[in-house]
Amino acid sequence: MDDLIKKTAKKLVLAKNVAALTGAGISVESNIPPFRGPGGIWEKIDPMQYAHIDAFIKDPVKVWDVLLKNMKEIIDLAKPNDAHLGLARLEKLGILKTIITQNVDQLHQKAGNTDVIEFHGNFAWQRCMKCNNRFETRKVDLTKLPPQCECGEIYRPECVFFGEMIPPDDIERSEQVALECDIMLVIGTSAVVQPAAHIPVLAKRSGATIIEINPERTPLTKNISDWIIIGQAGRIMNNIIAELEAFL
Ligand code: APR
């Protein structure tokens, strides 16, 4: 592993344009559970019953009770971990340009990253389904669900539910980032959900080096990633930053 840490640090120092694609795994060390695998949310509840837009429109109270209430309590308490802080450090050093995240927890922004594409939206804001009025999720009164707008319509979280399209601007920008980067760090994603999982494939095809960080191999590991560093993102990012700063 140490060789891969050194190799990654050296590559990052020499790079011109580094991007990162992140998933739920990067926030596990901030006590936010992943969706799949051991302890995954979808191991306990059916995403098509509770995280699909049709389910939300049909019965928003059920979706709040079973999924969103818990998400709010966990995200309200969550703090950036060493992996988030490591990516913020890479931006400060002028190495990392853009993060494309599938996470809705805004921990990258809280860590200090300034260019974050929220590919699956965010959970920090609610938006009225009629007049687009917005308010912060942390102000939602969990005793009065679903939250209602003055216009009489209900609010919905600004995250992308299953059954919804990714906003075209976010797809376009993410594809641009993939085509222009010379290194893409792929951290904490199972790489099974499209179109996000296709972004490293695009980057690879345009000549970028793909470096995965994950305790497990993924569908990208065999044919797309140049190498994978197996382990927890927090500790690995700490080691990469320490190694990298020794080169600077
Ligand atoms: N550090 C790095 N990676 C980790 C860690 C850790 N500490 N802990 C777990 N992982 C890895 C797991 O091995 C797994 O590959 O993170 C990945 C989490 O995978 P998922 O739970 O499937 O999350 P993600 O890939 O982000 O899911 C994609 O699916 O449910 C939808 O919209 C939701 O954005 C989400 C999308």
Coordinates of C-alpha atoms and ligand atoms in Angstrom, one line a residue:
M1 CA 0.0 0.0 0.0
D2 CA 2.8 2.4 0.9
D3 CA 4.1 2.2 -2.7
L4 CA 0.7 3.1 -4.0
I5 CA 0.5 6.1 -1.6
K6 CA 3.9 7.3 -2.8
K7 CA 3.0 6.7 -6.4
T8 CA -0.3 8.6 -6.0
A9 CA 1.4 11.5 -4.2
K10 CA 4.1 11.9 -6.9
K11 CA 1.5 11.7 -9.6
L12 CA -0.7 14.4 -7.9
V13 CA 2.3 16.8 -7.5
L14 CA 3.0 16.6 -11.3
A15 CA -0.6 16.8 -12.4
K16 CA -2.1 19.8 -14.2
N17 CA -5.8 19.2 -13.6
V18 CA -7.1 16.9 -10.9
A19 CA -10.8 16.0 -10.3
A20 CA -12.5 13.8 -7.8
L21 CA -15.7 11.7 -8.0
T22 CA -17.0 10.8 -4.5
G23 CA -19.7 8.6 -3.1
A24 CA -21.3 7.7 0.2
G25 CA -18.2 5.8 1.3
I26 CA -16.3 9.1 1.8
S27 CA -18.8 10.1 4.5
V28 CA -18.9 6.8 6.4
E29 CA -16.3 8.1 8.8
S30 CA -18.6 11.1 9.4
N31 CA -21.2 8.5 10.7
I32 CA -23.3 8.7 7.6
P33 CA -24.2 5.1 6.6
P34 CA -23.6 4.0 2.9
F35 CA -26.5 2.9 0.7
R36 CA -25.1 -0.6 -0.2
G37 CA -23.0 -3.2 1.5
P38 CA -22.8 -3.9 5.2
G39 CA -24.9 -1.4 7.2
G40 CA -26.2 0.1 4.0
I41 CA -29.5 2.0 4.1
W42 CA -31.0 0.0 1.1
E43 CA -30.2 -3.2 3.0
K44 CA -33.0 -2.2 5.4
I45 CA -35.5 -0.3 3.3
D46 CA -36.5 -0.6 -0.4
P47 CA -35.2 2.5 -2.3
M48 CA -38.1 2.1 -4.8
Q49 CA -40.6 2.4 -2.0
Y50 CA -38.9 5.2 -0.2
A51 CA -36.5 7.1 -2.4
H52 CA -38.4 7.2 -5.7
I53 CA -40.1 10.4 -6.8
D54 CA -43.4 8.6 -7.3
A55 CA -43.3 7.3 -3.8
F56 CA -42.7 10.8 -2.4
I57 CA -45.5 12.4 -4.4
K58 CA -47.9 9.5 -3.5
D59 CA -47.1 9.6 0.3
P60 CA -44.6 12.3 1.4
V61 CA -45.3 11.6 5.1
K62 CA -44.3 7.9 4.7
V63 CA -41.1 8.9 3.0
W64 CA -40.3 11.5 5.7
D65 CA -41.1 9.0 8.5
V66 CA -39.1 6.1 7.1
L67 CA -36.2 7.8 5.3
L68 CA -35.9 11.6 5.5
K69 CA -36.3 12.2 9.2
N70 CA -33.4 9.9 9.9
M71 CA -31.3 11.5 7.1
K72 CA -31.9 14.9 8.6
E73 CA -30.9 13.9 12.1
I74 CA -27.7 12.2 10.8
I75 CA -26.7 15.0 8.4
D76 CA -27.4 17.8 10.9
L77 CA -24.8 16.2 13.2
A78 CA -22.2 15.2 10.6
K79 CA -18.8 16.9 10.4
P80 CA -16.2 16.6 7.6
N81 CA -13.7 13.8 8.2
D82 CA -10.0 13.5 7.2
A83 CA -10.9 12.4 3.7
H84 CA -13.0 15.6 3.1
L85 CA -10.3 17.7 4.7
G86 CA -7.7 16.0 2.6
L87 CA -9.5 17.0 -0.6
A88 CA -9.9 20.6 0.7
R89 CA -6.1 20.6 1.3
L90 CA -5.5 19.4 -2.3
E91 CA -7.6 22.4 -3.5
K92 CA -5.7 24.8 -1.2
L93 CA -2.4 23.5 -2.7
G94 CA -3.8 24.3 -6.2
I95 CA -3.8 20.6 -7.2
L96 CA -7.5 19.6 -7.1
K97 CA -9.9 21.6 -9.2
T98 CA -13.3 20.1 -9.1
I99 CA -15.3 17.5 -7.0
I100 CA -18.2 15.7 -8.6
T101 CA -20.1 14.2 -5.6
Q102 CA -23.0 11.8 -5.5
N103 CA -23.5 12.8 -1.8
V104 CA -26.2 15.2 -0.6
D105 CA -24.5 16.0 2.7
Q106 CA -22.5 19.1 1.6
L107 CA -19.5 17.9 3.7
H108 CA -17.1 18.8 0.9
Q109 CA -18.2 22.5 1.0
K110 CA -18.1 22.4 4.9
A111 CA -14.5 21.1 4.6
G112 CA -13.6 24.1 2.4
N113 CA -13.9 22.9 -1.2
T114 CA -15.3 25.6 -3.5
D115 CA -16.0 23.8 -6.8
V116 CA -18.4 21.0 -6.0
I117 CA -20.9 19.6 -8.5
E118 CA -23.8 18.1 -6.5
F119 CA -24.6 15.4 -9.1
H120 CA -27.5 14.1 -6.9
G121 CA -28.5 17.5 -5.6
N122 CA -28.4 18.3 -1.9
F123 CA -30.4 17.6 1.3
A124 CA -29.6 21.0 2.9
W125 CA -32.5 22.8 1.1
Q126 CA -36.2 22.2 0.6
R127 CA -37.9 23.6 -2.5
C128 CA -41.7 24.2 -2.9
M129 CA -43.1 21.9 -5.6
K130 CA -45.2 24.8 -7.0
C131 CA -43.6 28.2 -6.4
N132 CA -40.0 27.0 -6.0
N133 CA -39.7 28.9 -2.7
R134 CA -36.7 27.5 -0.8
F135 CA -35.9 27.0 2.9
E136 CA -33.2 25.2 4.8
T137 CA -33.8 21.6 5.8
R138 CA -32.3 22.1 9.3
K139 CA -35.3 24.4 10.0
V140 CA -37.8 21.7 9.1
D141 CA -40.1 21.1 12.1
L142 CA -40.3 17.2 12.2
T143 CA -43.6 17.4 14.1
K144 CA -45.3 19.0 11.2
L145 CA -44.7 16.8 8.1
P146 CA -44.6 17.2 5.2
P147 CA -43.3 20.8 5.4
Q148 CA -45.7 23.1 3.7
C149 CA -45.2 26.3 1.7
E150 CA -47.2 29.5 2.3
C151 CA -48.6 28.9 -1.2
G152 CA -50.2 25.8 0.1
E153 CA -48.1 23.3 -1.8
I154 CA -45.6 21.0 -0.1
Y155 CA -41.8 21.3 0.0
R156 CA -39.5 18.6 -1.3
P157 CA -35.8 18.1 -0.6
E158 CA -33.5 19.3 -3.4
C159 CA -31.9 15.8 -3.8
V160 CA -32.4 13.8 -7.0
F161 CA -34.9 11.0 -6.2
F162 CA -34.8 7.7 -8.2
G163 CA -37.0 8.2 -11.2
E164 CA -35.7 11.8 -11.7
M165 CA -33.2 13.1 -14.3
I166 CA -29.9 14.6 -13.3
P167 CA -30.0 18.3 -14.1
P168 CA -28.5 18.7 -17.7
D169 CA -26.1 21.5 -16.5
D170 CA -24.6 19.1 -13.9
I171 CA -24.2 16.4 -16.5
E172 CA -22.6 18.7 -19.0
R173 CA -20.2 20.2 -16.5
S174 CA -19.2 16.8 -15.1
E175 CA -18.5 15.5 -18.6
Q176 CA -16.4 18.6 -19.3
V177 CA -14.4 18.0 -16.1
A178 CA -14.0 14.3 -17.0
L179 CA -12.7 15.2 -20.5
E180 CA -10.2 17.8 -19.2
C181 CA -8.7 16.2 -16.0
D182 CA -5.4 14.3 -16.1
I183 CA -6.1 12.5 -12.8
M184 CA -9.5 11.4 -11.4
L185 CA -9.6 10.3 -7.8
V186 CA -12.6 8.0 -7.3
I187 CA -13.3 7.8 -3.6
G188 CA -16.0 5.7 -1.8
T189 CA -18.4 4.8 -4.5
S190 CA -19.7 1.4 -5.5
A191 CA -19.8 2.7 -9.1
V192 CA -23.1 0.9 -9.8
V193 CA -25.4 3.9 -10.3
Q194 CA -25.6 5.6 -13.7
P195 CA -24.9 8.1 -15.1
A196 CA -22.4 8.9 -12.3
A197 CA -20.5 5.6 -12.7
H198 CA -19.8 6.5 -16.3
I199 CA -17.8 9.6 -15.4
P200 CA -14.5 7.8 -14.7
V201 CA -15.0 5.9 -17.9
L202 CA -15.2 9.1 -19.9
A203 CA -12.1 10.5 -18.0
K204 CA -10.2 7.2 -18.8
R205 CA -11.0 7.4 -22.4
S206 CA -9.7 10.9 -22.6
G207 CA -6.3 9.8 -21.2
A208 CA -6.7 10.5 -17.4
T209 CA -5.2 8.3 -14.7
I210 CA -8.0 6.8 -12.6
I211 CA -7.1 6.2 -8.9
E212 CA -9.7 4.5 -6.7
I213 CA -9.8 4.6 -2.9
N214 CA -12.2 2.1 -1.4
P215 CA -12.0 -0.8 1.1
E216 CA -13.5 -3.0 -1.7
R217 CA -13.0 -3.5 -5.4
T218 CA -15.7 -2.1 -7.7
P219 CA -16.8 -2.7 -11.3
L220 CA -14.2 0.1 -12.2
T221 CA -11.3 -1.7 -10.6
K222 CA -10.5 -4.3 -13.3
N223 CA -10.7 -2.3 -16.6
I224 CA -11.0 1.4 -15.8
S225 CA -8.9 2.2 -12.7
D226 CA -5.1 2.4 -13.1
W227 CA -4.8 1.4 -9.4
I228 CA -6.9 1.0 -6.3
I229 CA -5.8 1.8 -2.8
I230 CA -7.7 -0.6 -0.5
G231 CA -8.8 0.9 2.8
Q232 CA -10.6 3.7 4.6
A233 CA -10.6 7.0 2.8
G234 CA -9.7 9.1 5.9
R235 CA -6.5 7.3 6.7
I236 CA -5.5 7.0 3.1
M237 CA -6.0 10.7 2.3
N238 CA -4.0 11.6 5.4
N239 CA -1.1 9.4 4.2
I240 CA -1.3 10.8 0.7
I241 CA -1.3 14.4 1.9
A242 CA 1.7 13.7 4.3
E243 CA 3.6 12.1 1.4
L244 CA 2.7 14.8 -1.0
E245 CA 3.7 17.7 1.3
A246 CA 7.1 16.1 1.7
F247 CA 7.6 16.5 -2.1
L248 CA 6.6 20.2 -2.1
Ligands
APR1 N1 -13.7 4.9 2.8 C1 -13.9 4.7 1.4 N2 -14.8 4.0 0.8 C2 -15.7 3.3 1.7 C3 -15.7 3.5 3.1 C4 -14.6 4.3 3.6 N3 -14.5 4.5 4.9 N4 -16.7 2.7 3.6 C5 -17.3 2.2 2.6 N5 -16.8 2.5 1.4 C6 -17.2 2.2 0.0 C7 -17.9 0.8 -0.1 O1 -17.0 -0.2 -0.3 C8 -18.7 1.1 -1.4 O2 -18.0 0.7 -2.5 O3 -18.1 3.1 -0.4 C9 -19.0 2.6 -1.4 C10 -20.4 3.0 -1.0 O4 -21.2 2.6 -2.0 P1 -22.8 3.0 -2.0 O5 -23.4 2.9 -0.7 O6 -23.4 2.2 -3.2 O7 -22.8 4.6 -2.4 P2 -22.7 5.3 -3.8 O8 -21.7 4.7 -4.7 O9 -22.4 6.7 -3.4 O10 -24.2 5.2 -4.3 C11 -24.5 5.9 -5.5 O11 -26.8 5.4 -5.2 O12 -28.5 5.1 -3.7 C12 -28.0 6.0 -4.6 O13 -28.3 8.3 -4.8 C13 -27.7 7.3 -4.0 O14 -25.8 8.7 -4.5 C14 -26.2 7.4 -4.2 C15 -25.9 6.5 -5.4

